[in-house]
Amino acid sequence: MELYVFLAVLAAAAMHAGWNALLKGGGDPFDTMAHMSVAGGIISLVGITILPLPNAAAWPLIALSWVLHTAYRTFLIAGYRAGDLTQVYPIARGAAPLLTAGATALLLSETLPVSGYLGIAMLGTGVLLMSMKGSRAGGLDVAAVGFALATAVSISAYTIVDGYGARVSGSAASFVLWEMAGAALIMAATALKVRGPTVYAAPRTWFPKAAAGAAMSTTSYIIATWAMTKAPIALVAALRETGVLFAALIGVVFLAEPMTRWRWSAALVIVGGVVMLRLG
């Protein structure tokens, strides 16, 4: 992986942790996700009027991505209702690259050097260890872990679909913006059905924060998906999960969540995994 791609993915990871922190700390996660989706839809609509249409081969993948991202949001919301950011986020994001590495080898014949697999294993192990003492009760919360693992499966699935889709679409940004536009419509329809029109009442109170979260989410994913056209999908997916370090810092500083010696030790394992990925 080239250095400029490496650094870009790290920046994307920081932004990803930022919008997750806004989701966790912004009140009810469902309402916040609905607000961010509307803001993201507006950003996407502006973007798709400027960029060229994706190639024809990408459209079935965009449609599949709508389904997978909807599943991801559903499981993520449920996870944040059940557990802390520093438990749910690491499990969801940590298990995903392990699944992705195996799946891309089987489905896309995309193999990595030994150092790459070692780095993915170290990074995944580190983020999972960080979560083991991350619940409000000081141990594993079964519901939170279950939803986090379901989130991980959906992340792995949409990562592979989107990484491959970006390669065949002709424009990673166009692919992502069309995916996000459709996902925003699905989320808006779901929110209206579940909450009714009041979910979008008083936009002046929620739109600024929602727009900030949507901007971070959109930019982060465009960068990550573009990187998958420059480097193996599994490597990008793993490196993107360094967002758990940024999430831990945000959780401690802004959300009053504990950062124990256990988590610091896990963070060192994560950093070791990042070094291995860079060496690979």
PDB file of C-alpha atoms in Angstrom:
ATOM      1  CA  MET A   1       0.000   0.000   0.000  1.00  0.00           C
ATOM      2  CA  GLU A   2       1.415   3.369  -1.034  1.00  0.00           C
ATOM      3  CA  LEU A   3       2.083   5.870   1.768  1.00  0.00           C
ATOM      4  CA  TYR A   4      -0.466   8.403   0.484  1.00  0.00           C
ATOM      5  CA  VAL A   5      -3.174   5.720   0.456  1.00  0.00           C
ATOM      6  CA  PHE A   6      -2.107   4.583   3.937  1.00  0.00           C
ATOM      7  CA  LEU A   7      -2.373   8.100   5.365  1.00  0.00           C
ATOM      8  CA  ALA A   8      -5.681   8.776   3.605  1.00  0.00           C
ATOM      9  CA  VAL A   9      -7.242   5.660   5.148  1.00  0.00           C
ATOM     10  CA  LEU A  10      -6.034   6.706   8.613  1.00  0.00           C
ATOM     11  CA  ALA A  11      -7.744  10.072   8.113  1.00  0.00           C
ATOM     12  CA  ALA A  12     -10.899   8.264   7.028  1.00  0.00           C
ATOM     13  CA  ALA A  13     -10.730   6.140  10.191  1.00  0.00           C
ATOM     14  CA  ALA A  14     -10.617   9.250  12.368  1.00  0.00           C
ATOM     15  CA  MET A  15     -13.648  10.708  10.607  1.00  0.00           C
ATOM     16  CA  HIS A  16     -15.511   7.420  10.942  1.00  0.00           C
ATOM     17  CA  ALA A  17     -14.956   7.414  14.700  1.00  0.00           C
ATOM     18  CA  GLY A  18     -16.128  11.024  14.818  1.00  0.00           C
ATOM     19  CA  TRP A  19     -19.522  10.394  13.242  1.00  0.00           C
ATOM     20  CA  ASN A  20     -20.033   7.300  15.403  1.00  0.00           C
ATOM     21  CA  ALA A  21     -19.382   9.429  18.482  1.00  0.00           C
ATOM     22  CA  LEU A  22     -22.006  11.909  17.304  1.00  0.00           C
ATOM     23  CA  LEU A  23     -24.417   9.011  16.801  1.00  0.00           C
ATOM     24  CA  LYS A  24     -23.743   7.631  20.276  1.00  0.00           C
ATOM     25  CA  GLY A  25     -23.771  11.001  22.032  1.00  0.00           C
ATOM     26  CA  GLY A  26     -26.589  12.668  20.124  1.00  0.00           C
ATOM     27  CA  GLY A  27     -29.618  11.333  22.003  1.00  0.00           C
ATOM     28  CA  ASP A  28     -31.705   8.452  20.692  1.00  0.00           C
ATOM     29  CA  PRO A  29     -29.528   6.599  18.161  1.00  0.00           C
ATOM     30  CA  PHE A  30     -32.432   5.879  15.804  1.00  0.00           C
ATOM     31  CA  ASP A  31     -33.479   9.527  15.575  1.00  0.00           C
ATOM     32  CA  THR A  32     -29.878  10.659  15.188  1.00  0.00           C
ATOM     33  CA  MET A  33     -29.267   8.131  12.424  1.00  0.00           C
ATOM     34  CA  ALA A  34     -32.446   9.288  10.675  1.00  0.00           C
ATOM     35  CA  HIS A  35     -31.270  12.898  10.846  1.00  0.00           C
ATOM     36  CA  MET A  36     -27.772  12.039   9.600  1.00  0.00           C
ATOM     37  CA  SER A  37     -29.256  10.035   6.743  1.00  0.00           C
ATOM     38  CA  VAL A  38     -31.302  13.025   5.579  1.00  0.00           C
ATOM     39  CA  ALA A  39     -28.252  15.256   5.709  1.00  0.00           C
ATOM     40  CA  GLY A  40     -26.205  12.593   3.933  1.00  0.00           C
ATOM     41  CA  GLY A  41     -28.888  12.280   1.277  1.00  0.00           C
ATOM     42  CA  ILE A  42     -28.696  16.001   0.583  1.00  0.00           C
ATOM     43  CA  ILE A  43     -24.911  15.809   0.278  1.00  0.00           C
ATOM     44  CA  SER A  44     -25.238  12.824  -2.042  1.00  0.00           C
ATOM     45  CA  LEU A  45     -27.801  14.511  -4.280  1.00  0.00           C
ATOM     46  CA  VAL A  46     -25.499  17.480  -4.728  1.00  0.00           C
ATOM     47  CA  GLY A  47     -22.585  15.193  -5.525  1.00  0.00           C
ATOM     48  CA  ILE A  48     -24.339  12.989  -8.079  1.00  0.00           C
ATOM     49  CA  THR A  49     -25.358  16.016 -10.141  1.00  0.00           C
ATOM     50  CA  ILE A  50     -21.674  16.793 -10.613  1.00  0.00           C
ATOM     51  CA  LEU A  51     -20.098  13.359 -11.050  1.00  0.00           C
ATOM     52  CA  PRO A  52     -20.624  10.969 -13.984  1.00  0.00           C
ATOM     53  CA  LEU A  53     -23.013   8.045 -13.642  1.00  0.00           C
ATOM     54  CA  PRO A  54     -21.497   4.732 -12.540  1.00  0.00           C
ATOM     55  CA  ASN A  55     -20.942   2.140 -15.269  1.00  0.00           C
ATOM     56  CA  ALA A  56     -23.809  -0.263 -15.952  1.00  0.00           C
ATOM     57  CA  ALA A  57     -22.057  -3.165 -14.210  1.00  0.00           C
ATOM     58  CA  ALA A  58     -22.090  -1.236 -10.931  1.00  0.00           C
ATOM     59  CA  TRP A  59     -25.855  -0.730 -10.579  1.00  0.00           C
ATOM     60  CA  PRO A  60     -26.742  -4.228  -9.264  1.00  0.00           C
ATOM     61  CA  LEU A  61     -23.964  -3.813  -6.712  1.00  0.00           C
ATOM     62  CA  ILE A  62     -25.316  -0.395  -5.697  1.00  0.00           C
ATOM     63  CA  ALA A  63     -28.756  -1.948  -5.125  1.00  0.00           C
ATOM     64  CA  LEU A  64     -27.251  -4.771  -3.068  1.00  0.00           C
ATOM     65  CA  SER A  65     -25.264  -2.224  -1.097  1.00  0.00           C
ATOM     66  CA  TRP A  66     -28.487  -0.400  -0.192  1.00  0.00           C
ATOM     67  CA  VAL A  67     -29.759  -3.579   1.451  1.00  0.00           C
ATOM     68  CA  LEU A  68     -26.503  -4.317   3.268  1.00  0.00           C
ATOM     69  CA  HIS A  69     -26.061  -0.775   4.572  1.00  0.00           C
ATOM     70  CA  THR A  70     -29.647  -0.796   5.846  1.00  0.00           C
ATOM     71  CA  ALA A  71     -28.882  -3.985   7.785  1.00  0.00           C
ATOM     72  CA  TYR A  72     -25.704  -2.387   9.106  1.00  0.00           C
ATOM     73  CA  ARG A  73     -27.505   0.691  10.390  1.00  0.00           C
ATOM     74  CA  THR A  74     -30.226  -1.425  11.998  1.00  0.00           C
ATOM     75  CA  PHE A  75     -27.754  -3.571  13.930  1.00  0.00           C
ATOM     76  CA  LEU A  76     -25.556  -0.589  14.850  1.00  0.00           C
ATOM     77  CA  ILE A  77     -28.472   1.359  16.316  1.00  0.00           C
ATOM     78  CA  ALA A  78     -29.546  -1.661  18.362  1.00  0.00           C
ATOM     79  CA  GLY A  79     -25.976  -2.136  19.574  1.00  0.00           C
ATOM     80  CA  TYR A  80     -25.611   1.456  20.755  1.00  0.00           C
ATOM     81  CA  ARG A  81     -28.873   1.159  22.647  1.00  0.00           C
ATOM     82  CA  ALA A  82     -27.546  -1.906  24.451  1.00  0.00           C
ATOM     83  CA  GLY A  83     -23.918  -0.976  25.139  1.00  0.00           C
ATOM     84  CA  ASP A  84     -21.213   1.695  25.251  1.00  0.00           C
ATOM     85  CA  LEU A  85     -19.370   3.134  22.256  1.00  0.00           C
ATOM     86  CA  THR A  86     -16.119   1.616  23.530  1.00  0.00           C
ATOM     87  CA  GLN A  87     -17.671  -1.868  23.569  1.00  0.00           C
ATOM     88  CA  VAL A  88     -19.948  -1.970  20.531  1.00  0.00           C
ATOM     89  CA  TYR A  89     -17.688  -0.049  18.141  1.00  0.00           C
ATOM     90  CA  PRO A  90     -14.558  -2.192  18.702  1.00  0.00           C
ATOM     91  CA  ILE A  91     -16.376  -5.520  18.308  1.00  0.00           C
ATOM     92  CA  ALA A  92     -18.259  -4.407  15.213  1.00  0.00           C
ATOM     93  CA  ARG A  93     -15.240  -2.876  13.554  1.00  0.00           C
ATOM     94  CA  GLY A  94     -12.708  -5.412  14.855  1.00  0.00           C
ATOM     95  CA  ALA A  95     -14.356  -8.613  13.708  1.00  0.00           C
ATOM     96  CA  ALA A  96     -15.182  -7.201  10.270  1.00  0.00           C
ATOM     97  CA  PRO A  97     -11.643  -7.149   8.794  1.00  0.00           C
ATOM     98  CA  LEU A  98     -11.056 -10.748   9.888  1.00  0.00           C
ATOM     99  CA  LEU A  99     -14.192 -11.789   8.017  1.00  0.00           C
ATOM    100  CA  THR A 100     -13.310  -9.612   5.043  1.00  0.00           C
ATOM    101  CA  ALA A 101      -9.796 -11.055   4.685  1.00  0.00           C
ATOM    102  CA  GLY A 102     -11.165 -14.581   4.443  1.00  0.00           C
ATOM    103  CA  ALA A 103     -14.014 -13.644   2.147  1.00  0.00           C
ATOM    104  CA  THR A 104     -11.911 -11.668  -0.348  1.00  0.00           C
ATOM    105  CA  ALA A 105      -9.453 -14.549  -0.606  1.00  0.00           C
ATOM    106  CA  LEU A 106     -12.299 -16.939  -1.407  1.00  0.00           C
ATOM    107  CA  LEU A 107     -14.503 -14.711  -3.549  1.00  0.00           C
ATOM    108  CA  LEU A 108     -12.034 -12.399  -5.288  1.00  0.00           C
ATOM    109  CA  SER A 109      -8.842 -14.512  -5.131  1.00  0.00           C
ATOM    110  CA  GLU A 110      -7.212 -11.506  -3.487  1.00  0.00           C
ATOM    111  CA  THR A 111      -4.360 -12.851  -1.370  1.00  0.00           C
ATOM    112  CA  LEU A 112      -1.967 -10.937   0.884  1.00  0.00           C
ATOM    113  CA  PRO A 113       1.613 -11.438   2.053  1.00  0.00           C
ATOM    114  CA  VAL A 114       2.093 -13.119   5.417  1.00  0.00           C
ATOM    115  CA  SER A 115       2.755  -9.768   7.082  1.00  0.00           C
ATOM    116  CA  GLY A 116      -0.614  -8.543   5.815  1.00  0.00           C
ATOM    117  CA  TYR A 117      -2.524 -11.412   7.395  1.00  0.00           C
ATOM    118  CA  LEU A 118      -0.532 -11.053  10.606  1.00  0.00           C
ATOM    119  CA  GLY A 119      -1.330  -7.357  10.715  1.00  0.00           C
ATOM    120  CA  ILE A 120      -5.041  -8.005  10.178  1.00  0.00           C
ATOM    121  CA  ALA A 121      -5.014 -10.661  12.902  1.00  0.00           C
ATOM    122  CA  MET A 122      -3.211  -8.364  15.353  1.00  0.00           C
ATOM    123  CA  LEU A 123      -5.496  -5.434  14.621  1.00  0.00           C
ATOM    124  CA  GLY A 124      -8.629  -7.553  14.930  1.00  0.00           C
ATOM    125  CA  THR A 125      -7.373  -9.135  18.152  1.00  0.00           C
ATOM    126  CA  GLY A 126      -6.538  -5.753  19.612  1.00  0.00           C
ATOM    127  CA  VAL A 127      -9.932  -4.217  18.966  1.00  0.00           C
ATOM    128  CA  LEU A 128     -11.717  -7.294  20.287  1.00  0.00           C
ATOM    129  CA  LEU A 129      -9.581  -7.261  23.444  1.00  0.00           C
ATOM    130  CA  MET A 130     -10.372  -3.592  23.892  1.00  0.00           C
ATOM    131  CA  SER A 131     -14.066  -4.432  23.969  1.00  0.00           C
ATOM    132  CA  MET A 132     -13.861  -7.228  26.552  1.00  0.00           C
ATOM    133  CA  LYS A 133     -14.076  -4.817  29.472  1.00  0.00           C
ATOM    134  CA  GLY A 134     -16.068  -2.159  27.705  1.00  0.00           C
ATOM    135  CA  SER A 135     -19.597  -2.598  29.002  1.00  0.00           C
ATOM    136  CA  ARG A 136     -21.306  -0.460  31.595  1.00  0.00           C
ATOM    137  CA  ALA A 137     -21.213  -3.365  34.061  1.00  0.00           C
ATOM    138  CA  GLY A 138     -17.488  -4.026  33.538  1.00  0.00           C
ATOM    139  CA  GLY A 139     -17.977  -7.266  31.555  1.00  0.00           C
ATOM    140  CA  LEU A 140     -19.449  -8.504  28.319  1.00  0.00           C
ATOM    141  CA  ASP A 141     -23.056  -7.530  27.647  1.00  0.00           C
ATOM    142  CA  VAL A 142     -24.652 -10.369  25.672  1.00  0.00           C
ATOM    143  CA  ALA A 143     -27.154  -8.201  23.780  1.00  0.00           C
ATOM    144  CA  ALA A 144     -24.582  -5.547  22.894  1.00  0.00           C
ATOM    145  CA  VAL A 145     -22.073  -8.171  21.727  1.00  0.00           C
ATOM    146  CA  GLY A 146     -24.686  -9.972  19.633  1.00  0.00           C
ATOM    147  CA  PHE A 147     -25.722  -6.819  17.823  1.00  0.00           C
ATOM    148  CA  ALA A 148     -22.078  -5.805  17.397  1.00  0.00           C
ATOM    149  CA  LEU A 149     -21.218  -9.149  15.773  1.00  0.00           C
ATOM    150  CA  ALA A 150     -24.227  -8.875  13.451  1.00  0.00           C
ATOM    151  CA  THR A 151     -22.961  -5.411  12.560  1.00  0.00           C
ATOM    152  CA  ALA A 152     -19.543  -6.908  11.781  1.00  0.00           C
ATOM    153  CA  VAL A 153     -21.032  -9.411   9.341  1.00  0.00           C
ATOM    154  CA  SER A 154     -22.936  -6.671   7.521  1.00  0.00           C
ATOM    155  CA  ILE A 155     -19.804  -4.478   7.436  1.00  0.00           C
ATOM    156  CA  SER A 156     -17.788  -7.280   5.852  1.00  0.00           C
ATOM    157  CA  ALA A 157     -20.497  -7.904   3.270  1.00  0.00           C
ATOM    158  CA  TYR A 158     -20.933  -4.291   2.196  1.00  0.00           C
ATOM    159  CA  THR A 159     -17.166  -3.685   2.230  1.00  0.00           C
ATOM    160  CA  ILE A 160     -16.606  -6.418  -0.346  1.00  0.00           C
ATOM    161  CA  VAL A 161     -19.572  -5.336  -2.465  1.00  0.00           C
ATOM    162  CA  ASP A 162     -18.585  -1.671  -2.359  1.00  0.00           C
ATOM    163  CA  GLY A 163     -14.878  -2.293  -2.909  1.00  0.00           C
ATOM    164  CA  TYR A 164     -15.578  -4.394  -5.983  1.00  0.00           C
ATOM    165  CA  GLY A 165     -18.334  -2.024  -7.097  1.00  0.00           C
ATOM    166  CA  ALA A 166     -15.992   0.961  -6.940  1.00  0.00           C
ATOM    167  CA  ARG A 167     -13.566  -0.891  -9.196  1.00  0.00           C
ATOM    168  CA  VAL A 168     -16.152  -1.546 -11.895  1.00  0.00           C
ATOM    169  CA  SER A 169     -18.098   1.711 -11.560  1.00  0.00           C
ATOM    170  CA  GLY A 170     -15.467   3.993 -13.049  1.00  0.00           C
ATOM    171  CA  SER A 171     -15.702   6.389 -10.093  1.00  0.00           C
ATOM    172  CA  ALA A 172     -15.518   5.402  -6.424  1.00  0.00           C
ATOM    173  CA  ALA A 173     -17.071   8.705  -5.355  1.00  0.00           C
ATOM    174  CA  SER A 174     -20.008   8.318  -7.738  1.00  0.00           C
ATOM    175  CA  PHE A 175     -20.606   4.754  -6.543  1.00  0.00           C
ATOM    176  CA  VAL A 176     -20.603   5.830  -2.879  1.00  0.00           C
ATOM    177  CA  LEU A 177     -22.855   8.844  -3.425  1.00  0.00           C
ATOM    178  CA  TRP A 178     -25.471   6.809  -5.319  1.00  0.00           C
ATOM    179  CA  GLU A 179     -25.316   4.154  -2.604  1.00  0.00           C
ATOM    180  CA  MET A 180     -25.769   6.789   0.109  1.00  0.00           C
ATOM    181  CA  ALA A 181     -28.605   8.518  -1.729  1.00  0.00           C
ATOM    182  CA  GLY A 182     -30.577   5.279  -1.930  1.00  0.00           C
ATOM    183  CA  ALA A 183     -29.753   4.333   1.658  1.00  0.00           C
ATOM    184  CA  ALA A 184     -30.945   7.765   2.805  1.00  0.00           C
ATOM    185  CA  LEU A 185     -34.323   7.235   1.142  1.00  0.00           C
ATOM    186  CA  ILE A 186     -34.662   3.808   2.784  1.00  0.00           C
ATOM    187  CA  MET A 187     -33.752   5.232   6.190  1.00  0.00           C
ATOM    188  CA  ALA A 188     -36.143   8.180   5.786  1.00  0.00           C
ATOM    189  CA  ALA A 189     -39.031   5.875   4.865  1.00  0.00           C
ATOM    190  CA  THR A 190     -38.220   3.631   7.824  1.00  0.00           C
ATOM    191  CA  ALA A 191     -38.023   6.576  10.222  1.00  0.00           C
ATOM    192  CA  LEU A 192     -41.359   7.952   9.060  1.00  0.00           C
ATOM    193  CA  LYS A 193     -42.987   4.558   9.520  1.00  0.00           C
ATOM    194  CA  VAL A 194     -41.495   3.953  12.963  1.00  0.00           C
ATOM    195  CA  ARG A 195     -41.546   7.480  14.414  1.00  0.00           C
ATOM    196  CA  GLY A 196     -43.910   9.417  12.197  1.00  0.00           C
ATOM    197  CA  PRO A 197     -43.339  12.949  10.818  1.00  0.00           C
ATOM    198  CA  THR A 198     -42.310  14.245  14.253  1.00  0.00           C
ATOM    199  CA  VAL A 199     -38.902  12.569  13.832  1.00  0.00           C
ATOM    200  CA  TYR A 200     -37.970  15.382  11.462  1.00  0.00           C
ATOM    201  CA  ALA A 201     -39.593  18.198  13.452  1.00  0.00           C
ATOM    202  CA  ALA A 202     -37.556  21.278  14.462  1.00  0.00           C
ATOM    203  CA  PRO A 203     -34.705  20.783  11.973  1.00  0.00           C
ATOM    204  CA  ARG A 204     -32.841  23.815  13.308  1.00  0.00           C
ATOM    205  CA  THR A 205     -32.105  21.874  16.487  1.00  0.00           C
ATOM    206  CA  TRP A 206     -30.707  18.741  14.856  1.00  0.00           C
ATOM    207  CA  PHE A 207     -29.604  19.572  11.326  1.00  0.00           C
ATOM    208  CA  PRO A 208     -26.218  21.223  12.104  1.00  0.00           C
ATOM    209  CA  LYS A 209     -24.966  18.207  14.066  1.00  0.00           C
ATOM    210  CA  ALA A 210     -26.509  15.811  11.569  1.00  0.00           C
ATOM    211  CA  ALA A 211     -24.803  17.613   8.702  1.00  0.00           C
ATOM    212  CA  ALA A 212     -21.450  17.408  10.483  1.00  0.00           C
ATOM    213  CA  GLY A 213     -21.889  13.687  11.065  1.00  0.00           C
ATOM    214  CA  ALA A 214     -23.047  13.089   7.494  1.00  0.00           C
ATOM    215  CA  ALA A 215     -20.125  15.047   6.073  1.00  0.00           C
ATOM    216  CA  MET A 216     -17.661  12.966   8.084  1.00  0.00           C
ATOM    217  CA  SER A 217     -19.405   9.723   7.182  1.00  0.00           C
ATOM    218  CA  THR A 218     -19.589  10.509   3.463  1.00  0.00           C
ATOM    219  CA  THR A 219     -16.023  11.766   3.178  1.00  0.00           C
ATOM    220  CA  SER A 220     -14.682   8.864   5.214  1.00  0.00           C
ATOM    221  CA  TYR A 221     -16.378   6.270   3.056  1.00  0.00           C
ATOM    222  CA  ILE A 222     -15.459   7.880  -0.236  1.00  0.00           C
ATOM    223  CA  ILE A 223     -11.810   7.833   0.837  1.00  0.00           C
ATOM    224  CA  ALA A 224     -11.996   4.218   2.012  1.00  0.00           C
ATOM    225  CA  THR A 225     -13.765   3.019  -1.129  1.00  0.00           C
ATOM    226  CA  TRP A 226     -11.338   4.916  -3.368  1.00  0.00           C
ATOM    227  CA  ALA A 227      -8.469   3.285  -1.459  1.00  0.00           C
ATOM    228  CA  MET A 228      -9.921  -0.135  -2.307  1.00  0.00           C
ATOM    229  CA  THR A 229      -9.298   0.663  -5.961  1.00  0.00           C
ATOM    230  CA  LYS A 230      -5.627   1.282  -5.127  1.00  0.00           C
ATOM    231  CA  ALA A 231      -4.898  -1.507  -2.642  1.00  0.00           C
ATOM    232  CA  PRO A 232      -6.309  -4.906  -1.589  1.00  0.00           C
ATOM    233  CA  ILE A 233      -9.781  -4.587  -0.056  1.00  0.00           C
ATOM    234  CA  ALA A 234      -8.832  -6.586   3.046  1.00  0.00           C
ATOM    235  CA  LEU A 235      -5.875  -4.322   3.843  1.00  0.00           C
ATOM    236  CA  VAL A 236      -7.939  -1.149   3.502  1.00  0.00           C
ATOM    237  CA  ALA A 237     -10.767  -2.635   5.557  1.00  0.00           C
ATOM    238  CA  ALA A 238      -8.352  -3.594   8.333  1.00  0.00           C
ATOM    239  CA  LEU A 239      -6.498  -0.278   8.400  1.00  0.00           C
ATOM    240  CA  ARG A 240      -9.795   1.601   8.506  1.00  0.00           C
ATOM    241  CA  GLU A 241     -10.538  -0.096  11.813  1.00  0.00           C
ATOM    242  CA  THR A 242      -7.856   1.951  13.515  1.00  0.00           C
ATOM    243  CA  GLY A 243     -10.853   4.183  14.080  1.00  0.00           C
ATOM    244  CA  VAL A 244     -11.296   2.268  17.357  1.00  0.00           C
ATOM    245  CA  LEU A 245      -8.320   4.173  18.753  1.00  0.00           C
ATOM    246  CA  PHE A 246      -9.932   7.479  17.850  1.00  0.00           C
ATOM    247  CA  ALA A 247     -13.264   6.200  19.178  1.00  0.00           C
ATOM    248  CA  ALA A 248     -11.660   5.250  22.491  1.00  0.00           C
ATOM    249  CA  LEU A 249     -10.174   8.723  22.830  1.00  0.00           C
ATOM    250  CA  ILE A 250     -13.487  10.390  21.982  1.00  0.00           C
ATOM    251  CA  GLY A 251     -15.330   8.102  24.387  1.00  0.00           C
ATOM    252  CA  VAL A 252     -12.983   8.964  27.239  1.00  0.00           C
ATOM    253  CA  VAL A 253     -12.749  12.706  26.634  1.00  0.00           C
ATOM    254  CA  PHE A 254     -16.288  13.560  25.547  1.00  0.00           C
ATOM    255  CA  LEU A 255     -18.568  10.699  26.638  1.00  0.00           C
ATOM    256  CA  ALA A 256     -17.055   9.970  30.069  1.00  0.00           C
ATOM    257  CA  GLU A 257     -16.397   6.326  29.223  1.00  0.00           C
ATOM    258  CA  PRO A 258     -13.543   4.518  31.039  1.00  0.00           C
ATOM    259  CA  MET A 259     -10.121   3.933  29.477  1.00  0.00           C
ATOM    260  CA  THR A 260      -8.441   1.257  31.577  1.00  0.00           C
ATOM    261  CA  ARG A 261      -4.953  -0.230  31.480  1.00  0.00           C
ATOM    262  CA  TRP A 262      -6.553  -3.196  29.723  1.00  0.00           C
ATOM    263  CA  ARG A 263      -7.623  -0.977  26.874  1.00  0.00           C
ATOM    264  CA  TRP A 264      -4.267   0.750  26.673  1.00  0.00           C
ATOM    265  CA  SER A 265      -2.643  -2.669  26.319  1.00  0.00           C
ATOM    266  CA  ALA A 266      -5.121  -3.555  23.573  1.00  0.00           C
ATOM    267  CA  ALA A 267      -4.297  -0.273  21.859  1.00  0.00           C
ATOM    268  CA  LEU A 268      -0.641  -1.295  21.693  1.00  0.00           C
ATOM    269  CA  VAL A 269      -1.649  -4.525  19.941  1.00  0.00           C
ATOM    270  CA  ILE A 270      -3.667  -2.465  17.448  1.00  0.00           C
ATOM    271  CA  VAL A 271      -0.697  -0.198  16.763  1.00  0.00           C
ATOM    272  CA  GLY A 272       1.446  -3.287  16.222  1.00  0.00           C
ATOM    273  CA  GLY A 273      -1.075  -4.510  13.667  1.00  0.00           C
ATOM    274  CA  VAL A 274      -0.966  -1.168  11.872  1.00  0.00           C
ATOM    275  CA  VAL A 275       2.822  -1.382  11.679  1.00  0.00           C
ATOM    276  CA  MET A 276       2.570  -4.878  10.184  1.00  0.00           C
ATOM    277  CA  LEU A 277       0.051  -3.650   7.612  1.00  0.00           C
ATOM    278  CA  ARG A 278       2.351  -0.822   6.638  1.00  0.00           C
ATOM    279  CA  LEU A 279       5.328  -3.158   6.328  1.00  0.00           C
ATOM    280  CA  GLY A 280       3.219  -5.421   4.109  1.00  0.00           C
TER     281      GLY A 280
END
